[in-house]
Amino acid sequence: MIFRQLFDSVSSTYSYLLASRRGGEALIIDPVLERVDRYLQLVKELDLRLVKAVDTHLHADHITGLGALRDRTRCITVMGERSSVDVVSMRVAEGDQVQIEGLSLDVLYTPGHTDDSYSFLMGDSVFTGDTLLIRGTGRTDFQNGDPRAQYDSLFNKLLKLPDDTLVYPAHDYKGDTVSTIGEEKRFNPRLQVKSINQYVDLMSSLNLPNPKMMDVAVPSNMRQGLAQETIAKRGWALTAAEAVRLVGRPDVAMIDLRERSEREKHGVIPGSLHAPYPDLQENIQPGGMLYELAVSSDKRMLFYCAFGERSAMAVQAAQDAGISTACHIQGGLAAWKKANGPLA
Ligand SMILES: [Fe+2]
């Protein structure tokens, strides 16, 4: 197991690089834009392949590294379904899992600091974002924060985890690096309240100044989506409405790049093939399933995913690998659903 807690001293943000082994897939939680070079250097030094970048919520105090990491590594960006970010590759909800090779994180919806705050539980460790901090809790006075929701997330969700669960927050301003649920229950001053109303009063009386970066960070973090127009301008994109008319056509192979869990939860385009995005490089090389399909038939290869981001990256990679019929459904299955495309 590789577990690296990385610190951005400007915003006092902790980012976490996780992998099950050297040479394997890696995931990063809450990356900071200015630290992206450092993360990628470490990924290279540890012989890892970054496949997912996850934000616990839409940050107000720093610009996320999600978009930059996606553009430089073609990794998948992940946020909660409630996030107001324009586009990420994958959105998750309570009960879902974020998986990479050898590791699985359970998604907990823990709103309150913001309405898009999620925590991620990995075995005996929980990444709490700004919901639960060490001897503190995230402020609830902007970005649709709500002290009542936060009380519920804390007392009815996070504090119900076993006492020895390790707590890894998104920030610390005093130099602490890790705590436990039991320790926070006993010593976190915000958690020593006797009722939800007492917690609401406490959080409402903080009168904190806005974060210095807020006016820059929030709008920037809301625009993380990959520019799918670039792919469209090259003639490699179909609108969902155009794609709907191609269902069942023998000269078109629709390729679903999503994970099995997404297919089960959100449905699939009838007759489409499944070729998960993490296996793409293998699949588009000579000998790979998609490469062989492309050269052995004159089928047009139409990629799709949840929101069009993985498929846009896949089109570029497939075109680079010589598959000249590769194109994708702009906006992914979300656009497909809006265009009343059929689902199985
Ligand atoms: Fe935050």
CSV table of N, CA, C and O and ligand atoms in Angstrom, one decimal, residues 57-61 113-114 130 143 171, ligand 1:
chain,number,residue,atom,x,y,z
A,57,HIS,N,-15.1,18.2,-2.4
A,57,HIS,CA,-16.1,19.2,-2.6
A,57,HIS,C,-15.5,20.3,-3.5
A,57,HIS,O,-14.3,20.3,-3.8
A,58,LEU,N,-16.4,21.3,-3.8
A,58,LEU,CA,-15.9,22.4,-4.6
A,58,LEU,C,-15.2,23.4,-3.7
A,58,LEU,O,-15.8,24.0,-2.8
A,59,HIS,N,-13.9,23.5,-3.8
A,59,HIS,CA,-13.1,24.3,-2.9
A,59,HIS,C,-13.2,25.8,-3.1
A,59,HIS,O,-13.3,26.2,-4.3
A,60,ALA,N,-13.1,26.5,-2.0
A,60,ALA,CA,-13.2,28.0,-2.1
A,60,ALA,C,-11.8,28.7,-1.8
A,60,ALA,O,-11.7,29.9,-2.0
A,61,ASP,N,-10.9,27.9,-1.4
A,61,ASP,CA,-9.6,28.5,-0.9
A,61,ASP,C,-8.4,28.2,-1.8
A,61,ASP,O,-7.3,28.6,-1.5
A,113,HIS,N,-20.7,21.6,5.2
A,113,HIS,CA,-19.7,22.7,4.9
A,113,HIS,C,-20.1,23.3,3.6
A,113,HIS,O,-20.1,24.5,3.4
A,114,THR,N,-20.4,22.4,2.6
A,114,THR,CA,-21.0,22.8,1.3
A,114,THR,C,-22.1,21.8,1.1
A,114,THR,O,-22.1,20.8,1.8
A,130,ASP,N,-13.7,18.9,4.2
A,130,ASP,CA,-13.8,19.9,5.3
A,130,ASP,C,-15.0,19.7,6.2
A,130,ASP,O,-15.4,20.6,6.9
A,143,GLN,N,-21.4,28.9,0.1
A,143,GLN,CA,-21.5,27.7,-0.8
A,143,GLN,C,-22.6,26.8,-0.4
A,143,GLN,O,-22.4,25.5,-0.3
A,171,HIS,N,-7.8,19.8,5.2
A,171,HIS,CA,-7.0,21.0,5.7
A,171,HIS,C,-6.5,20.8,7.1
A,171,HIS,O,-7.2,20.1,7.9
B,1,FE,FE,-13.8,23.7,1.7
